[in-house]
Coordinates of C-alpha atoms in Angstrom, one line a residue:
M1 CA 117.4 69.3 103.4
T2 CA 119.4 72.2 104.7
K3 CA 122.5 71.1 106.7
A4 CA 123.4 73.2 109.8
L5 CA 127.1 73.8 110.4
L6 CA 128.4 75.0 113.9
I7 CA 131.2 77.4 113.7
P8 CA 134.1 77.2 116.1
L9 CA 135.0 80.7 117.5
L10 CA 138.3 82.3 116.7
L11 CA 139.3 85.2 118.7
V12 CA 141.6 87.8 117.1
I13 CA 143.6 90.5 118.8
N14 CA 142.3 93.7 117.3
S15 CA 139.5 96.1 117.7
A16 CA 136.9 93.3 117.4
Y17 CA 135.3 91.6 120.3
A18 CA 135.4 88.4 118.3
Q19 CA 135.9 87.1 114.8
T20 CA 135.5 83.8 112.9
Y21 CA 135.7 82.4 109.5
S22 CA 134.1 79.5 107.7
D23 CA 133.1 78.0 104.4
L24 CA 129.5 78.0 103.4
K25 CA 128.4 75.5 100.9
Q26 CA 125.5 75.8 98.5
G27 CA 122.3 75.0 100.4
D28 CA 123.9 75.0 103.8
T29 CA 123.1 77.2 106.7
L30 CA 125.7 78.4 109.3
K31 CA 124.8 78.8 112.9
Y32 CA 126.7 81.2 115.3
T33 CA 126.4 82.0 118.9
P34 CA 127.5 85.6 119.7
Q35 CA 130.4 85.6 122.1
S36 CA 130.5 89.2 123.5
K37 CA 128.2 90.1 126.3
K38 CA 128.5 93.8 125.4
P39 CA 126.1 95.8 123.2
G40 CA 127.7 96.1 119.7
W41 CA 127.6 95.3 116.0
I42 CA 127.8 91.9 114.4
S43 CA 129.0 92.0 110.8
V44 CA 128.6 89.1 108.3
Q45 CA 130.6 89.3 105.1
S46 CA 131.4 87.2 102.0
G47 CA 133.2 87.9 98.9
D48 CA 131.4 84.9 97.1
A49 CA 127.8 85.1 98.0
N50 CA 124.9 87.5 98.9
L51 CA 124.2 86.6 102.5
A52 CA 121.0 86.7 104.5
V53 CA 121.0 86.6 108.2
S54 CA 118.5 85.9 111.1
M55 CA 118.7 86.4 114.8
S56 CA 116.8 84.2 117.2
V57 CA 116.2 84.8 121.0
D58 CA 115.4 81.6 123.2
G59 CA 114.7 79.7 119.9
K60 CA 112.2 82.3 118.4
K61 CA 113.3 84.4 115.5
A62 CA 113.4 88.0 116.3
K63 CA 114.8 89.5 113.0
E64 CA 115.7 88.6 109.5
Q65 CA 117.8 90.8 107.3
D66 CA 119.1 91.0 103.7
D67 CA 120.0 94.8 103.4
S68 CA 122.8 94.4 100.9
R69 CA 122.4 93.0 97.4
G70 CA 125.9 92.5 96.0
I71 CA 127.8 89.1 96.0
K72 CA 130.8 90.9 97.9
S73 CA 128.5 92.4 100.5
V74 CA 128.1 92.9 104.3
E75 CA 125.2 92.4 106.7
R76 CA 125.2 94.4 110.0
L77 CA 123.1 93.9 113.1
Y78 CA 123.2 95.9 116.2
F79 CA 123.1 93.4 119.1
T80 CA 122.0 94.2 122.7
P81 CA 122.4 91.0 124.8
E82 CA 120.2 90.6 127.9
K83 CA 121.4 88.4 130.8
G84 CA 120.0 84.9 130.9
K85 CA 118.8 84.8 127.1
K86 CA 120.2 82.6 124.4
Y87 CA 121.0 84.1 121.1
E88 CA 121.7 82.5 117.8
L89 CA 122.5 83.7 114.4
K90 CA 121.8 81.9 111.2
I91 CA 123.5 82.7 107.9
W92 CA 122.7 81.5 104.4
A93 CA 123.5 82.4 100.7
K94 CA 120.5 84.2 99.1
S95 CA 122.4 84.3 95.7
Y96 CA 125.8 83.8 94.2
V97 CA 127.5 84.3 90.8
E98 CA 127.1 81.5 88.5
K99 CA 130.9 80.4 88.8
S100 CA 130.9 80.5 92.6
K101 CA 130.7 77.1 94.4
T102 CA 131.7 77.6 98.1
A103 CA 131.5 81.0 100.0
K104 CA 134.1 82.2 102.4
V105 CA 132.2 83.8 105.4
S106 CA 133.6 86.1 108.2
I107 CA 131.7 87.1 111.3
T108 CA 132.9 90.0 113.4
E109 CA 131.7 91.4 116.7
S110 CA 132.8 94.9 117.5
G111 CA 131.9 98.0 119.3
S112 CA 131.9 100.3 116.2
L113 CA 131.8 100.1 112.4
P114 CA 134.0 101.5 109.8
V115 CA 132.4 103.5 106.8
L116 CA 132.8 101.4 103.7
S117 CA 135.0 102.7 100.9
D118 CA 133.1 104.4 98.0
K119 CA 136.2 104.9 96.0
L120 CA 137.4 103.1 92.8
S121 CA 139.5 104.0 90.0
S122 CA 138.0 105.7 86.9
D123 CA 139.2 102.7 84.8
E124 CA 137.5 100.3 87.0
L125 CA 134.2 102.3 86.7
L126 CA 134.6 102.6 82.9
E127 CA 135.0 98.9 82.7
D128 CA 131.8 98.4 84.6
L129 CA 130.1 100.9 82.4
H130 CA 131.2 98.9 79.3
V131 CA 130.1 95.6 80.9
F132 CA 126.7 97.1 81.8
R133 CA 126.1 98.1 78.2
T134 CA 127.2 94.8 76.8
I135 CA 124.7 93.0 79.2
R136 CA 121.8 95.2 78.1
E137 CA 122.6 94.7 74.3
Q138 CA 123.0 91.0 74.4
A139 CA 120.3 90.2 76.9
N140 CA 117.6 92.8 77.3
S141 CA 114.8 92.5 74.8
G142 CA 113.3 95.8 75.9
L143 CA 116.4 98.0 75.2
F144 CA 115.1 99.4 72.0
V145 CA 111.3 99.2 72.6
Y146 CA 110.9 102.9 73.6
R147 CA 114.3 104.2 72.6
T148 CA 116.0 104.3 69.2
K149 CA 119.7 103.2 68.7
K150 CA 120.7 106.9 68.3
Q151 CA 119.1 107.7 71.7
I152 CA 121.0 104.7 73.3
D153 CA 124.1 105.7 71.8
S154 CA 123.7 109.4 73.0
I155 CA 123.0 108.5 76.5
Y156 CA 126.0 106.1 76.7
N157 CA 128.2 108.8 75.3
W158 CA 127.1 111.1 78.1
A159 CA 127.5 108.3 80.7
E160 CA 131.1 107.7 79.5
A161 CA 132.1 111.3 79.9
E162 CA 130.4 111.5 83.4
V163 CA 132.3 108.3 84.6
K164 CA 135.7 109.5 83.3
N165 CA 135.5 112.3 85.9
T166 CA 134.6 110.4 89.0
T167 CA 136.0 107.8 91.3
N168 CA 133.1 107.9 93.7
L169 CA 130.7 104.9 93.9
F170 CA 127.6 107.0 94.5
N171 CA 128.2 109.2 91.4
F172 CA 128.6 106.1 89.3
Y173 CA 125.5 104.6 90.7
K174 CA 123.6 107.8 89.7
V175 CA 124.8 107.3 86.1
I176 CA 123.8 103.6 86.2
A177 CA 120.4 104.5 87.5
K178 CA 119.7 106.9 84.7
L179 CA 120.7 104.4 82.1
T180 CA 118.4 101.8 83.7
D181 CA 115.6 104.2 83.9
F182 CA 115.9 105.4 80.3
E183 CA 115.0 102.0 79.0
G184 CA 111.5 102.2 80.3
S185 CA 110.6 99.0 82.1
C186 CA 109.2 98.7 85.7
H187 CA 111.0 95.3 86.0
N188 CA 114.4 96.9 85.6
F189 CA 116.4 97.6 88.8
T190 CA 120.0 98.5 89.8
H191 CA 121.2 98.1 93.4
L192 CA 124.4 99.1 95.3
P193 CA 126.3 96.2 96.4
N194 CA 125.7 97.2 100.1
D195 CA 122.9 99.2 101.9
A196 CA 123.7 102.9 101.3
S197 CA 123.9 103.7 105.0
Y198 CA 127.0 101.5 105.3
Y199 CA 128.9 104.1 103.2
L200 CA 127.4 107.0 105.3
P201 CA 128.7 108.4 108.7
Q202 CA 127.2 107.1 111.9
K203 CA 126.4 110.7 113.1
L204 CA 123.5 112.8 114.0
E205 CA 123.2 114.0 110.4
Y206 CA 119.9 112.5 109.1
L207 CA 116.7 114.3 108.1
P208 CA 114.4 114.7 111.2
I209 CA 111.1 114.5 109.3
T210 CA 109.5 112.3 106.7
L211 CA 107.9 113.3 103.4
K212 CA 105.0 112.2 101.3
N213 CA 104.4 113.3 97.7
I214 CA 100.7 114.3 97.2
D215 CA 100.0 115.2 93.7
G216 CA 103.4 117.0 93.2
R217 CA 103.5 118.6 96.7
L218 CA 105.5 117.3 99.7
L219 CA 103.7 117.1 103.0
Q220 CA 105.3 116.5 106.3
N221 CA 104.5 112.8 107.2
S222 CA 105.3 112.3 110.8
K223 CA 103.5 113.0 114.1
N224 CA 105.4 114.5 117.1
V225 CA 108.1 116.3 115.2
A226 CA 108.8 120.0 115.2
I227 CA 106.9 120.8 112.0
P228 CA 103.1 120.2 111.9
L229 CA 101.8 117.0 110.3
G230 CA 100.6 117.7 106.9
A231 CA 102.5 121.0 106.4
E232 CA 103.7 121.5 102.8
I233 CA 107.5 121.4 102.7
L234 CA 108.6 124.0 100.3
S235 CA 112.4 123.3 100.5
V236 CA 115.1 121.6 102.4
N237 CA 118.4 123.3 102.7
D238 CA 117.4 125.7 99.8
I239 CA 116.6 122.7 97.5
P240 CA 113.0 123.2 96.3
A241 CA 110.5 120.4 96.7
R242 CA 110.1 120.1 93.0
E243 CA 113.8 119.3 92.6
I244 CA 113.8 116.7 95.4
I245 CA 110.9 114.9 93.6
S246 CA 112.7 115.1 90.3
R247 CA 115.9 113.8 91.6
F248 CA 114.3 111.0 93.5
S249 CA 112.4 110.0 90.4
Q250 CA 115.5 108.7 88.5
Y251 CA 116.0 105.8 90.9
Y252 CA 112.4 104.3 90.3
F253 CA 111.5 102.6 87.0
S254 CA 108.2 102.5 85.1
D255 CA 107.0 100.9 81.8
G256 CA 107.3 103.3 78.9
F257 CA 107.0 106.9 80.1
S258 CA 104.8 106.7 83.0
R259 CA 105.7 109.2 85.9
P260 CA 103.4 108.9 88.9
Y261 CA 105.2 106.0 90.5
K262 CA 108.6 107.4 89.7
E263 CA 107.7 110.6 91.6
T264 CA 106.3 109.1 94.6
A265 CA 108.1 105.8 95.4
G266 CA 111.1 107.5 96.7
F267 CA 109.4 109.0 99.6
E268 CA 108.0 105.6 100.5
K269 CA 111.1 103.7 99.8
G270 CA 114.1 105.8 99.4
M271 CA 114.4 108.3 102.3
L272 CA 116.8 106.1 104.0
D273 CA 119.3 106.0 101.1
K274 CA 118.4 108.0 98.0
F275 CA 118.1 111.3 99.9
Y276 CA 121.6 111.1 101.2
I277 CA 123.1 109.9 97.8
E278 CA 121.6 112.9 96.3
F279 CA 121.9 115.5 99.0
G280 CA 124.4 114.3 101.5
T281 CA 124.0 114.3 105.3
H282 CA 123.9 117.4 107.4
K283 CA 124.3 118.5 111.0
N284 CA 121.4 121.0 110.5
Y285 CA 118.4 121.2 108.1
I286 CA 116.9 124.4 107.1
I287 CA 113.4 123.6 106.3
T288 CA 110.9 126.0 104.6
Y289 CA 107.3 124.9 105.0
Q290 CA 103.8 126.3 104.5
I291 CA 100.6 125.8 106.6
N292 CA 97.3 127.7 106.6
N293 CA 98.7 129.8 103.8
Q294 CA 101.5 131.1 106.0
K295 CA 105.2 130.5 105.3
H296 CA 107.7 129.4 108.0
Q297 CA 111.3 128.5 108.2
V298 CA 112.9 126.5 110.9
T299 CA 116.4 124.9 111.5
L300 CA 116.4 121.4 112.8
P301 CA 119.4 119.3 114.0
G302 CA 120.0 116.0 112.2
I303 CA 119.1 112.8 114.0
S304 CA 120.8 109.2 114.0
F305 CA 120.4 106.8 111.2
E306 CA 118.6 104.4 113.5
N307 CA 116.1 107.2 114.6
S308 CA 115.6 108.2 111.0
K309 CA 114.8 104.6 110.2
K310 CA 112.2 104.4 113.1
L311 CA 110.7 107.7 112.0
Q312 CA 110.3 106.3 108.3
E313 CA 108.9 103.0 109.5
S314 CA 106.1 104.9 111.6
R315 CA 105.3 107.6 109.2
Y316 CA 101.7 108.8 109.5
S317 CA 100.6 107.5 106.0
V318 CA 101.6 103.9 106.8
A319 CA 98.5 103.5 109.1
S320 CA 96.1 103.9 106.2
K321 CA 97.9 101.0 104.5
K322 CA 97.2 98.6 107.2
V323 CA 93.7 98.0 106.1
F324 CA 95.3 96.5 103.0
S325 CA 97.2 93.7 104.8
E326 CA 95.3 90.7 103.3
K327 CA 96.3 89.3 99.9
Y328 CA 92.7 89.2 98.9
S329 CA 89.3 89.8 100.3
L330 CA 85.6 90.4 99.5
D331 CA 83.6 92.9 101.3
K332 CA 80.3 94.9 101.0
V333 CA 80.9 98.6 100.8
G334 CA 77.4 99.9 99.9
E335 CA 73.9 99.0 98.9
G336 CA 74.1 96.6 96.0
M337 CA 77.8 96.9 95.8
Y338 CA 80.8 94.6 96.7
R339 CA 84.5 95.0 96.5
L340 CA 87.1 92.4 95.4
T341 CA 90.5 93.5 96.8
I342 CA 93.6 91.8 95.5
R343 CA 96.9 93.3 96.8
S344 CA 99.4 91.0 95.3
F345 CA 99.5 87.9 92.9
D346 CA 102.5 86.4 94.8
F347 CA 100.5 84.0 97.1
A348 CA 100.8 81.0 94.7
T349 CA 103.4 79.9 92.4
G350 CA 101.1 78.2 89.8
T351 CA 98.1 76.1 89.2
E352 CA 99.6 73.1 91.1
D353 CA 100.1 75.3 94.3
P354 CA 97.5 74.5 97.0
A355 CA 97.1 78.3 97.4
Y356 CA 95.9 78.5 93.8
K357 CA 93.0 76.0 94.6
K358 CA 92.1 78.0 97.7
F359 CA 92.0 81.3 95.6
S360 CA 89.8 79.5 93.0
D361 CA 87.4 78.3 95.6
F362 CA 87.2 81.9 97.0
L363 CA 86.5 83.2 93.5
D364 CA 83.7 80.7 93.1
H365 CA 82.2 81.6 96.4
M366 CA 82.4 85.2 95.5
I367 CA 80.6 84.8 92.2
Q368 CA 77.9 82.7 93.9
T369 CA 77.4 85.4 96.6
L370 CA 77.1 88.2 93.8
D371 CA 74.6 86.0 91.9
E372 CA 72.5 85.1 94.9
E373 CA 72.3 88.7 96.0
K374 CA 71.7 89.9 92.6
I375 CA 74.6 92.4 92.9
Q376 CA 75.0 94.8 90.0
H377 CA 78.0 96.8 91.1
L378 CA 81.6 95.3 91.7
I379 CA 84.8 97.0 92.5
I380 CA 88.0 95.4 91.6
D381 CA 90.6 97.0 93.9
L382 CA 94.2 96.6 92.7
R383 CA 95.7 99.4 94.5
G384 CA 99.3 98.7 95.4
N385 CA 99.4 95.4 93.5
P386 CA 103.0 94.9 92.3
G387 CA 102.1 91.7 90.3
G388 CA 103.2 88.1 90.8
T389 CA 102.1 84.9 89.2
G390 CA 100.4 85.1 85.7
E391 CA 97.9 82.3 86.4
L392 CA 96.4 84.1 89.3
Y393 CA 95.5 87.4 87.3
E394 CA 94.3 85.2 84.4
K395 CA 91.9 83.3 86.9
V396 CA 90.5 86.5 88.1
F397 CA 89.7 87.7 84.7
T398 CA 87.8 84.6 83.8
Y399 CA 85.1 85.7 86.2
L400 CA 84.9 89.2 84.5
T401 CA 84.8 88.6 80.9
Q402 CA 82.5 86.9 78.4
R403 CA 85.3 86.3 75.7
P404 CA 88.3 84.0 75.5
F405 CA 91.7 85.7 76.0
R406 CA 95.4 85.0 76.0
D407 CA 98.2 86.2 78.2
S408 CA 99.7 87.9 75.2
H409 CA 99.5 88.3 71.4
Y410 CA 103.0 87.1 71.5
A411 CA 106.1 87.1 73.6
Y412 CA 109.9 86.8 72.9
S413 CA 113.3 86.8 74.4
K414 CA 116.6 87.8 72.6
F415 CA 118.2 84.5 73.6
N416 CA 117.5 81.0 74.8
V417 CA 121.1 80.4 75.8
V418 CA 122.0 82.9 78.6
P419 CA 124.8 85.5 77.4
M420 CA 127.4 86.9 79.8
A421 CA 127.0 83.8 82.1
E422 CA 130.3 84.6 83.9
R423 CA 128.4 87.7 85.5
L424 CA 125.0 86.0 86.0
V425 CA 123.8 85.9 89.5
I426 CA 121.9 82.6 90.6
T427 CA 119.1 84.3 92.5
P428 CA 116.5 83.0 95.0
L429 CA 113.9 82.6 92.2
F430 CA 116.3 80.3 90.3
L431 CA 117.2 78.3 93.4
S432 CA 113.4 78.0 94.4
N433 CA 113.0 76.2 91.0
G434 CA 115.9 74.0 91.2
V435 CA 118.2 76.1 88.9
T436 CA 121.7 76.2 90.4
D437 CA 123.8 77.1 87.3
K438 CA 123.7 78.3 83.7
N439 CA 123.0 74.8 82.4
G440 CA 119.7 74.5 84.3
L441 CA 118.8 78.0 83.2
N442 CA 119.4 77.3 79.5
A443 CA 117.3 74.0 79.6
Y444 CA 114.5 76.1 81.0
L445 CA 114.8 78.8 78.4
K446 CA 115.0 76.3 75.4
E447 CA 111.8 74.7 76.8
Q448 CA 109.9 78.1 77.2
Y449 CA 111.3 79.9 74.0
P450 CA 112.0 77.3 71.3
K451 CA 111.2 79.0 68.2
E452 CA 113.8 81.4 66.6
A453 CA 112.8 84.1 63.9
Q454 CA 115.0 87.0 63.1
G455 CA 117.0 87.0 66.1
K456 CA 114.1 86.6 68.6
F457 CA 113.1 83.5 70.5
Y458 CA 109.3 83.2 70.8
W459 CA 107.2 81.8 73.7
A460 CA 106.0 78.4 73.0
D461 CA 102.4 78.1 71.8
D462 CA 101.4 75.7 74.4
K463 CA 102.6 78.2 77.1
N464 CA 100.2 80.8 75.7
S465 CA 97.0 78.8 75.3
L466 CA 93.5 80.4 74.8
I467 CA 91.8 81.0 78.3
L468 CA 88.1 80.6 78.4
P469 CA 85.6 82.5 80.6
N470 CA 84.4 80.8 83.8
N471 CA 81.0 79.2 83.7
K472 CA 79.4 81.9 85.8
T473 CA 80.8 85.5 85.1
F474 CA 79.8 88.9 86.7
K475 CA 77.6 90.9 84.1
G476 CA 77.0 94.1 86.2
Q477 CA 78.8 97.4 86.4
L478 CA 82.5 97.1 87.0
Y479 CA 84.7 99.8 88.8
L480 CA 88.5 99.4 88.8
F481 CA 90.5 101.0 91.4
A482 CA 94.1 101.4 90.4
D483 CA 97.1 103.6 91.5
E484 CA 100.6 104.3 90.5
N485 CA 101.9 101.3 92.3
V486 CA 100.0 98.6 90.1
A487 CA 102.6 96.8 88.1
S488 CA 103.4 93.6 86.2
A489 CA 100.5 90.9 86.6
G490 CA 98.5 93.6 88.5
S491 CA 98.6 96.1 85.6
H492 CA 98.2 93.3 83.1
L493 CA 94.9 92.4 84.7
A494 CA 94.0 96.1 84.8
S495 CA 94.8 96.3 81.0
L496 CA 92.4 93.4 80.3
I497 CA 89.7 95.0 82.5
K498 CA 89.8 98.4 80.8
S499 CA 90.1 96.9 77.3
Y500 CA 87.4 94.3 77.4
T501 CA 84.8 95.2 80.1
N502 CA 82.5 98.1 81.0
A503 CA 84.7 99.1 84.0
I504 CA 85.1 102.7 85.0
V505 CA 88.8 103.0 85.9
I506 CA 89.2 105.3 88.9
G507 CA 92.6 106.3 90.3
K508 CA 96.1 107.2 88.8
E509 CA 98.2 106.0 85.9
T510 CA 99.7 102.6 86.7
V511 CA 103.5 102.1 86.6
G512 CA 102.9 98.9 84.5
G513 CA 102.1 99.3 80.7
Y514 CA 98.8 99.0 79.0
Y515 CA 99.9 97.6 75.6
E516 CA 103.2 95.9 76.4
H517 CA 105.9 95.3 79.0
N518 CA 109.0 93.3 79.7
G519 CA 108.2 90.5 82.1
H520 CA 107.8 86.8 82.7
F521 CA 111.5 86.0 83.7
P522 CA 113.9 88.2 85.6
V523 CA 117.7 87.8 85.3
V524 CA 120.3 89.6 87.5
Y525 CA 123.9 90.4 86.6
E526 CA 126.7 91.8 88.6
L527 CA 129.3 94.2 87.5
P528 CA 132.9 93.1 88.1
N529 CA 134.5 96.0 90.1
T530 CA 131.7 98.0 91.8
R531 CA 129.7 94.7 92.4
I532 CA 126.6 96.7 91.6
Q533 CA 123.8 94.3 90.6
T534 CA 121.5 95.1 87.7
G535 CA 118.5 93.2 86.6
F536 CA 115.6 93.1 84.2
S537 CA 113.0 90.8 82.8
I538 CA 114.1 89.3 79.6
V539 CA 110.8 88.7 77.9
H540 CA 109.0 91.3 75.8
V541 CA 105.2 90.8 76.1
I542 CA 102.7 92.2 73.7
Q543 CA 99.6 92.2 75.8
D544 CA 96.0 91.0 74.6
A545 CA 94.8 94.6 74.8
Q546 CA 92.8 96.5 72.1
Q547 CA 93.6 99.9 70.8
L548 CA 91.9 102.7 72.8
S549 CA 91.9 106.4 72.1
D550 CA 92.8 107.4 75.5
Q551 CA 95.8 105.0 75.7
K552 CA 98.9 106.0 74.0
R553 CA 101.9 103.7 73.6
G554 CA 104.3 103.9 76.5
Q555 CA 101.5 104.7 79.0
G556 CA 100.3 102.8 82.0
I557 CA 96.6 102.2 82.4
I558 CA 95.0 105.7 82.2
P559 CA 92.1 106.1 84.6
N560 CA 88.7 107.4 83.3
I561 CA 88.4 109.5 86.5
K562 CA 91.7 110.7 88.1
I563 CA 92.0 110.9 91.8
Q564 CA 93.6 113.7 93.8
Q565 CA 93.9 114.1 97.6
T566 CA 93.4 117.2 99.5
D567 CA 95.4 118.0 102.6
Q568 CA 92.5 117.5 104.9
E569 CA 91.8 114.1 103.3
F570 CA 95.4 113.2 103.9
L571 CA 95.0 114.2 107.7
D572 CA 91.8 112.3 107.9
Q573 CA 93.2 109.3 106.1
T574 CA 90.1 109.4 103.9
D575 CA 89.7 106.7 101.3
V576 CA 89.3 109.1 98.4
Y577 CA 88.6 106.2 96.0
L578 CA 85.5 105.2 97.8
K579 CA 84.5 108.9 98.3
K580 CA 84.8 109.5 94.5
L581 CA 82.8 106.4 93.6
A582 CA 80.0 107.4 96.0
E583 CA 79.9 110.8 94.3
I584 CA 79.7 109.1 90.9
R585 CA 76.8 106.9 91.9
K586 CA 75.0 109.8 93.6
E587 CA 75.2 111.7 90.3
K588 CA 73.8 108.9 88.3
S589 CA 70.9 108.1 90.7

């Protein structure tokens, strides 16, 4: 049961309107009532925990925020009080380093914000680089899956030379991101300790348009801006579109050597930070674009960060994704055809979760409907599915296959006693499973990966049992819709479907691997000086997938029919997958 603590206010004589300090114990929640009646910023900071905050107005939650990832991090909210309304802030620890017990928290109200320092000594950065490498070598079973030791040594020699010549946090982050990417796992990540915007000036210097990568071309992705919607952006401040795509791609990670996700994700997720890390902020942006085969150039003034954020949140392409809001659904999309749409596998934690039973009942009803209506064509639509719980994707496949299968041929970790525990972050995933320190984690690992052979700890046999098909299965023609965002459990299901059914795969290469991936169990470590957090899944999984001639090692699931979108289809928000399938069926009829 979470204990709520009321914080006494401590006013200080400085530029702040108000400031308070308190201790935050594990599992507790702090409550704070803003004191100032002026519009301004509320900053919540701790050197001992990664904090999350929420703001309620008259008892109703208005906003929840966890912008920063590091243990020594800051959360900032802009607060505009209205007369007669009651405001309350709640603060809790999302994660902490393993050795932490009680977090010191400060809350400050102020009219303006300082830019956070991004300078460290080269010795501090070199220490973090060495810690980063030690963590990967001791804990990451995927380090040498796609790269040889010679290749790893070479890129670290490059990294050391780069780090010796900088004291800038962003430059160091670029190096660490390239190292993270080089390993080849979509479960890898590396985060700055604070939101990138906290290190950037609060000035009118942000890009006044949004972008979308359509098959290697950048289209203008906002209505009501100075450049027409759908115009092809050729360059920004003389930086060619191709270079922008390439430099963005290093911050987004895929299994093996797959590239489509890496080259598109930044324009959906990274315009509010990666653009400025790579290219800086500017008072003016010289933008060259093309529309109706005519080139144009325009100079636009920068906008505020807040307006840039609103522009990104309201970009034109977002509207087409709203139809995918449900986690799963079944709908009829044509004569004799249904579509099973599954946008995620994160809606249940396992077979004991009531949501699992609800999903099983849904699938039973689906197969009954298909059987009663004698349906011979079924789409499995996995577009945008980032993964989730393994039992859920396995349950789906039992309705599509006539053969028994397993999660994997085998799976292993490099350890079952966590290394570098002093740098381990106790994450929300750990906490939700009752793991509060390294001892709880080690107990879990010894249960899951008990067998050691040649320095590898293998997944217990009873955790990887044979899975039988459902009593009733679909025996008609399958079509699989997959895009570059399909990962983890989503791509694992896609791999099984392509491998062992008659499915025609339509779309783009997935970010998740066809033959193997690192998954099952993510860990997070924090570097000592920069407080950058880096994580990866520790288990290397050899999937139950057969060798196919069009599937090379290191690829995601390769479609049988590739999808490309025209400019007009972008403007019309056409579902090009359904359009392509209609063309296929027409050709066969």
